[in-house]
Coordinates of C-alpha atoms and ligand atoms in Angstrom, one line a residue:
M727 CA -49.1 -29.9 2.3
R728 CA -49.1 -27.9 -1.2
K729 CA -46.0 -27.1 -2.5
Y730 CA -45.2 -22.8 -1.9
R731 CA -42.8 -20.7 -3.6
V732 CA -40.3 -19.5 -1.2
A733 CA -38.4 -16.4 -2.2
W734 CA -34.8 -16.7 -0.1
L735 CA -32.7 -14.2 0.2
P736 CA -29.7 -15.2 2.9
G737 CA -28.3 -11.6 1.9
D738 CA -24.6 -11.1 3.7
G739 CA -22.2 -11.9 6.6
V740 CA -23.7 -14.5 8.9
G741 CA -27.1 -14.6 6.8
K742 CA -26.1 -17.5 4.8
E743 CA -25.3 -19.5 7.5
V744 CA -28.2 -18.7 10.0
C745 CA -30.2 -19.3 7.0
D746 CA -29.2 -22.6 5.7
A747 CA -29.4 -23.2 9.8
A748 CA -33.1 -22.6 8.8
R749 CA -33.7 -24.7 5.7
L750 CA -32.1 -27.8 7.9
V751 CA -34.9 -27.1 10.8
L752 CA -38.3 -26.9 8.1
D753 CA -36.6 -29.7 5.9
A754 CA -36.4 -32.0 9.3
A755 CA -40.3 -30.8 9.7
G756 CA -41.6 -31.7 7.0
F757 CA -42.1 -28.1 4.6
E758 CA -41.8 -28.1 1.6
A759 CA -40.8 -25.3 -0.9
D760 CA -39.3 -24.3 -3.7
Y761 CA -36.8 -21.9 -2.4
L762 CA -35.2 -19.1 -5.5
D763 CA -32.7 -17.6 -4.6
G764 CA -32.4 -13.6 -5.0
D765 CA -29.7 -11.2 -5.3
I766 CA -29.9 -8.8 -2.1
G767 CA -27.2 -7.1 -0.2
W768 CA -24.0 -5.6 0.2
E769 CA -22.7 -7.4 -4.0
F770 CA -25.3 -5.9 -5.2
W771 CA -24.8 -2.5 -4.2
R772 CA -21.3 -2.6 -4.9
T773 CA -21.4 -3.7 -8.5
E774 CA -24.9 -2.5 -9.2
G775 CA -25.7 0.9 -7.2
D776 CA -28.2 -1.1 -5.2
A777 CA -29.1 -3.6 -2.7
L778 CA -32.3 -4.5 -3.5
P779 CA -32.0 -4.8 -8.3
P780 CA -35.9 -4.8 -9.8
R781 CA -35.3 -8.2 -10.7
T782 CA -35.3 -9.2 -6.6
L783 CA -38.6 -7.1 -6.3
D784 CA -40.3 -8.9 -9.2
Q785 CA -39.6 -12.2 -7.8
L786 CA -40.2 -11.5 -4.6
R787 CA -43.9 -10.3 -6.4
S788 CA -43.8 -14.4 -8.3
T789 CA -43.9 -15.7 -4.8
D790 CA -46.1 -16.4 -1.4
C791 CA -43.3 -14.8 1.0
A792 CA -40.0 -14.0 1.6
F793 CA -37.4 -15.8 4.2
F794 CA -34.7 -13.0 4.5
G795 CA -31.3 -13.5 6.8
A796 CA -29.1 -10.4 6.8
I797 CA -27.3 -6.7 5.6
T798 CA -24.3 -5.0 6.5
S799 CA -25.2 -1.0 5.9
K800 CA -22.8 1.6 6.2
P801 CA -22.3 4.9 6.6
V802 CA -23.4 6.8 3.4
A803 CA -19.1 8.2 2.4
E804 CA -18.2 4.5 3.2
A805 CA -20.9 3.3 0.5
A806 CA -20.2 5.5 -1.9
R807 CA -16.3 4.4 -1.2
E808 CA -17.7 0.9 -1.7
L809 CA -19.1 1.8 -4.6
A810 CA -17.5 0.1 -8.3
P811 CA -15.3 3.1 -10.6
E812 CA -17.7 3.9 -13.0
L813 CA -20.8 4.0 -10.4
R814 CA -19.1 6.7 -8.8
G815 CA -20.3 10.7 -9.1
Q816 CA -23.8 10.0 -10.0
G817 CA -26.1 10.6 -7.6
L818 CA -26.8 7.7 -5.7
T819 CA -26.8 6.1 -2.5
Y820 CA -27.5 3.0 -0.3
R821 CA -30.8 2.3 0.5
S822 CA -31.8 -0.1 3.3
P823 CA -33.4 -3.0 1.1
I824 CA -35.3 -4.8 4.2
V825 CA -36.6 -0.7 5.2
R826 CA -37.3 -0.7 0.9
M827 CA -38.7 -4.1 1.1
R828 CA -41.9 -3.4 4.0
Q829 CA -42.6 0.1 2.3
V830 CA -42.6 -0.9 -1.3
L831 CA -44.5 -4.1 -0.5
D832 CA -46.8 -2.3 2.1
L833 CA -46.1 -4.8 4.9
Y834 CA -47.6 -2.4 7.3
I835 CA -47.6 -5.2 10.6
C836 CA -43.5 -5.7 12.0
L837 CA -44.7 -8.1 14.4
R838 CA -41.8 -9.4 16.5
P839 CA -42.7 -12.0 19.2
C840 CA -40.9 -12.2 22.5
R841 CA -41.2 -15.6 25.4
A842 CA -38.2 -16.3 27.5
F843 CA -37.8 -20.0 27.1
R844 CA -38.4 -21.9 30.3
G845 CA -34.1 -22.9 30.8
N846 CA -33.2 -19.8 28.6
P847 CA -30.1 -18.4 31.4
L848 CA -29.9 -15.9 29.3
N849 CA -33.7 -14.8 30.9
Y850 CA -34.5 -11.6 32.0
R851 CA -37.2 -13.4 33.8
E852 CA -39.1 -15.7 34.0
D853 CA -42.3 -16.5 32.2
I854 CA -42.0 -13.6 30.1
D855 CA -44.4 -13.3 27.0
L856 CA -44.5 -10.2 25.1
V857 CA -45.3 -9.2 21.4
V858 CA -44.2 -5.9 19.9
F859 CA -46.4 -4.8 16.5
R860 CA -44.1 -1.8 14.5
E861 CA -45.9 0.2 11.9
N862 CA -43.8 -0.4 9.5
T863 CA -43.7 1.8 6.3
E864 CA -43.9 5.2 7.9
G865 CA -43.5 7.4 10.5
M866 CA -39.3 8.2 10.6
Y867 CA -38.5 5.8 8.3
I868 CA -39.7 7.3 5.3
G869 CA -36.5 8.4 4.1
V870 CA -37.5 12.0 4.1
E871 CA -34.2 14.1 4.3
F872 CA -32.4 17.2 4.3
P873 CA -29.0 18.1 5.6
K874 CA -30.1 21.2 6.0
V875 CA -32.8 23.3 6.1
P876 CA -34.4 23.9 2.1
E877 CA -35.1 27.3 0.7
S878 CA -38.2 26.8 0.1
F879 CA -39.2 25.9 3.2
R880 CA -38.1 28.8 5.0
A881 CA -41.6 30.6 4.0
E882 CA -43.2 28.7 6.7
P883 CA -43.0 30.7 9.8
A884 CA -42.5 27.8 11.8
M885 CA -39.1 26.9 10.6
K886 CA -37.7 30.3 11.0
R887 CA -36.9 28.9 14.4
I888 CA -35.2 26.1 12.7
P889 CA -30.9 27.1 12.6
V890 CA -30.5 27.3 8.6
D891 CA -28.1 24.8 8.7
A892 CA -29.9 22.1 10.6
A893 CA -30.5 18.6 8.9
I894 CA -34.0 17.8 9.0
S895 CA -35.2 14.3 9.5
I896 CA -39.5 14.5 8.2
R897 CA -41.4 12.1 10.5
S898 CA -44.9 11.4 8.8
V899 CA -47.5 9.6 10.5
T900 CA -51.3 9.2 8.9
R901 CA -53.8 8.2 10.8
E902 CA -54.9 4.9 7.9
A903 CA -51.6 3.5 8.6
S904 CA -52.2 4.4 12.7
R905 CA -55.6 3.0 12.6
R906 CA -54.4 -0.4 10.3
I907 CA -51.2 -1.4 12.8
V908 CA -53.5 -1.1 15.9
E909 CA -56.0 -2.7 14.6
A910 CA -54.2 -5.3 13.4
A911 CA -52.9 -6.2 17.0
F912 CA -56.5 -6.2 18.4
Q913 CA -57.5 -8.9 16.3
Y914 CA -53.4 -10.7 17.4
A915 CA -55.0 -10.5 20.5
V916 CA -58.5 -11.8 20.0
K917 CA -57.0 -14.7 18.3
N918 CA -54.2 -15.4 20.2
G919 CA -56.1 -15.5 23.7
R920 CA -54.3 -12.4 24.8
R921 CA -55.9 -9.9 27.4
K922 CA -54.4 -6.0 27.1
V923 CA -52.7 -3.9 24.3
T924 CA -50.3 -0.9 24.7
A925 CA -50.7 2.1 22.1
V926 CA -46.8 3.0 22.8
H927 CA -46.1 7.3 22.0
K928 CA -44.8 10.3 22.5
A929 CA -48.2 12.6 22.7
N930 CA -47.4 15.5 25.4
V931 CA -44.6 16.4 22.6
L932 CA -44.6 15.6 19.2
R933 CA -48.4 16.2 19.4
A934 CA -48.6 16.1 15.9
T935 CA -47.5 12.6 14.8
C936 CA -48.5 11.0 17.9
G937 CA -51.5 13.0 18.1
V938 CA -53.1 11.6 15.6
F939 CA -51.6 7.6 16.5
L940 CA -53.0 8.2 19.9
E941 CA -56.9 9.1 18.2
A942 CA -57.2 6.1 16.0
A943 CA -55.3 4.0 18.4
Q944 CA -58.2 4.8 20.7
E945 CA -61.1 5.0 18.0
V946 CA -59.9 0.8 17.8
A947 CA -59.7 0.8 21.1
A948 CA -63.4 1.4 21.3
R949 CA -64.6 -1.1 19.1
Y950 CA -62.8 -4.1 21.1
P951 CA -64.5 -3.4 24.7
E952 CA -63.1 -7.0 25.7
I953 CA -59.8 -6.9 25.4
Q954 CA -57.7 -4.5 27.8
F955 CA -56.3 -1.7 26.7
D956 CA -54.1 1.6 27.7
T957 CA -51.4 3.9 26.5
A958 CA -47.9 4.7 28.0
N959 CA -45.3 7.5 26.4
V960 CA -42.4 5.2 25.2
D961 CA -39.9 7.0 27.4
A962 CA -41.8 5.6 31.1
M963 CA -42.7 2.4 28.7
G964 CA -38.8 1.6 28.3
M965 CA -39.0 1.8 32.4
W966 CA -42.0 -0.5 32.7
L967 CA -40.5 -2.6 30.6
L968 CA -37.6 -3.8 32.7
K969 CA -39.6 -3.1 35.7
N970 CA -42.8 -5.3 35.5
P971 CA -42.6 -6.8 31.8
R972 CA -45.2 -9.3 32.8
N973 CA -47.6 -6.6 32.9
Y974 CA -47.3 -6.2 29.8
D975 CA -49.1 -8.5 26.3
V976 CA -49.5 -6.4 23.4
I977 CA -47.0 -3.4 22.6
V978 CA -48.4 -1.3 19.4
T979 CA -46.4 1.5 18.9
T980 CA -44.5 4.0 15.8
N981 CA -42.3 3.0 13.2
L982 CA -39.0 4.1 15.6
F983 CA -40.6 4.1 19.2
G984 CA -41.2 0.1 18.4
D985 CA -37.9 -0.4 16.8
I986 CA -36.0 0.3 20.0
L987 CA -38.7 -1.1 21.9
S988 CA -38.4 -4.2 20.3
D989 CA -34.7 -4.3 21.2
L990 CA -35.6 -4.1 24.8
C991 CA -38.3 -6.3 24.3
A992 CA -35.7 -8.9 22.8
Q993 CA -33.1 -8.2 26.3
L994 CA -35.7 -9.7 28.5
V995 CA -35.6 -12.8 26.6
G996 CA -32.2 -13.4 25.5
G997 CA -31.2 -10.7 22.7
M998 CA -30.2 -10.9 18.9
G999 CA -30.3 -14.8 19.3
F1000 CA -33.8 -15.1 20.3
A1001 CA -35.4 -12.0 18.4
Y1002 CA -37.7 -12.2 14.8
S1003 CA -40.0 -10.5 12.6
G1004 CA -42.3 -10.9 10.5
N1005 CA -42.8 -8.1 7.8
I1006 CA -46.8 -9.2 7.3
G1007 CA -48.4 -7.0 4.1
E1008 CA -52.4 -8.4 3.2
K1009 CA -51.3 -11.0 1.2
Y1010 CA -47.1 -10.7 1.3
A1011 CA -44.4 -11.3 3.6
V1012 CA -41.1 -11.3 4.4
F1013 CA -39.5 -13.0 7.3
E1014 CA -36.1 -12.5 9.1
P1015 CA -33.9 -13.0 12.2
T1016 CA -33.8 -9.3 13.7
H1017 CA -30.5 -9.7 14.3
G1018 CA -28.3 -7.4 11.5
S1019 CA -25.2 -9.5 9.1
A1020 CA -22.2 -9.8 12.1
P1021 CA -19.6 -9.2 9.3
K1022 CA -17.4 -10.2 12.4
Y1023 CA -18.2 -13.2 12.8
A1024 CA -19.4 -14.8 9.1
G1025 CA -18.7 -18.1 8.5
L1026 CA -17.1 -19.0 12.1
N1027 CA -19.8 -21.1 12.9
K1028 CA -20.2 -19.2 16.1
V1029 CA -24.4 -18.0 15.6
N1030 CA -27.1 -18.3 17.5
P1031 CA -29.4 -19.5 14.8
L1032 CA -32.4 -20.0 17.0
A1033 CA -34.1 -16.7 15.7
T1034 CA -33.7 -17.3 12.3
I1035 CA -35.1 -21.2 13.4
L1036 CA -38.1 -19.1 14.8
A1037 CA -38.6 -16.6 12.0
A1038 CA -39.1 -19.9 9.5
K1039 CA -41.9 -20.7 12.3
M1040 CA -43.6 -17.6 12.2
M1041 CA -43.5 -18.6 8.4
V1042 CA -44.6 -21.6 8.1
E1043 CA -47.9 -20.1 11.1
W1044 CA -48.1 -17.0 7.9
L1045 CA -48.8 -19.6 5.2
G1046 CA -51.3 -22.3 7.2
E1047 CA -49.6 -24.7 7.7
T1048 CA -49.6 -24.3 12.0
E1049 CA -49.4 -28.3 12.9
V1050 CA -45.4 -27.9 11.8
A1051 CA -45.0 -23.8 13.4
R1052 CA -45.9 -25.7 16.8
N1053 CA -43.4 -29.0 16.1
I1054 CA -40.7 -26.4 15.1
E1055 CA -41.2 -23.6 18.5
G1056 CA -42.2 -27.5 20.4
A1057 CA -38.5 -28.7 19.4
V1058 CA -36.9 -25.1 20.0
A1059 CA -38.4 -25.0 23.6
D1060 CA -37.2 -29.1 24.2
V1061 CA -33.5 -28.1 23.1
I1062 CA -33.6 -24.5 25.1
E1063 CA -35.3 -26.4 28.3
R1064 CA -32.5 -29.5 28.5
G1065 CA -29.9 -27.4 27.8
A1066 CA -28.2 -29.4 27.0
V1067 CA -26.8 -27.5 23.4
R1068 CA -25.7 -24.1 23.6
T1069 CA -24.5 -21.2 20.8
Y1070 CA -21.6 -19.3 22.8
D1071 CA -24.2 -16.7 23.8
M1072 CA -25.4 -18.9 25.5
G1073 CA -22.4 -19.5 27.7
G1074 CA -22.3 -23.3 25.2
E1075 CA -19.8 -24.0 22.6
A1076 CA -22.4 -25.4 20.2
G1077 CA -21.7 -23.6 16.7
T1078 CA -24.8 -22.7 14.5
V1079 CA -25.1 -25.7 12.8
E1080 CA -24.4 -28.3 16.0
M1081 CA -27.5 -26.2 17.8
A1082 CA -29.8 -26.1 13.9
R1083 CA -29.1 -30.2 14.5
A1084 CA -30.9 -30.6 17.8
V1085 CA -34.0 -28.5 16.4
A1086 CA -34.1 -30.5 13.9
A1087 CA -33.9 -33.6 15.3
E1088 CA -36.0 -32.7 18.3
V1089 CA -38.7 -31.9 15.3
G1090 CA -38.1 -34.9 13.3
Ligands
LIG90 C1 -34.6 -4.0 12.2 C2 -33.7 -2.9 12.1 C3 -33.7 -2.8 11.0 C4 -34.3 -1.0 11.0 C5 -32.5 -1.5 10.3 C6 -31.5 -2.7 9.8 C7 -32.8 -1.3 9.0 O1 -32.6 -2.3 13.6 O2 -35.4 -4.6 11.3 O3 -34.7 -3.3 13.5 O4 -34.1 -0.1 11.7 O5 -35.7 -1.2 11.0
LIG91 MG1 -34.3 -2.7 15.2

């Protein structure tokens, strides 16, 4: 195995504990890497006015991929209050580091597998095995927002329908970004023996943006006659996922819908303790548990590290170490099925470290 270079970004709150847990498993599985600690998180916002300093982005560019824990983010006013005094009043605004990494590094795929491991007491139903492909660079996440309608917008006749004091968020959807995320979903389906891809939209209301997405999805789907293709409105999809989760296989959608649906799908298979993500571009990727920094649990050796351990599995798989990935996922499946070690969310008493050790023992 070649020795990889991994940017190690535990971040805030429980981020460090869950990343340490994943390291324990990576080491036990024989995965070899130089781990480069990177500065990211709330502390750097407070002291430097930037939660993702340029030196960290440079470091990402010099590594094979990054492993990210979690980051605290707070509403605008609170964020401004916590800034170091000398940085206040300069118009600095807090921007989510994970959203920035996705956009700056063009990590256009947000891949979120949701599998019901046998024996997980939190499974909503058994045998659920879904994968969400969320567009990761545009849509409602472009960060173009106005607290009220800018004067220059008022020349456009349709803008007159908007009250002057309305706040506005812009949603931008391009044909190219839509095409490549749907293409990625189909390629994944072919490679992993998946039977069906469902494109989720709201084209009956968001005619312009979802129209572009839906058209692109239909064009791509036509090139994969061997894979079933269907489409669904996002509201109905929420309902169908609860009613018949086993009818779905690969789901592909725009950024915000993917954010929402992937939490729903995560809950079908045990909640945030089991939800992990790959933010994947052409040449670089950032892997993370989907959960946040859970400040109230920080330092308590309490949270479930399985999401982070599964993110590590996805990382080694992406790097091409399929055998190591299989071992890690197999060890997670065994520990869950046996049921002797369970964290609090699963109704047990094991801590973060005990769960990580149980998986590491199985993998080694
Ligand atoms: C996620 C999270 C992020 C998002 C937040 C932390 C900005 O909810 O990864 O799903 O909205 O994408
Ligand atoms: Mg989310």
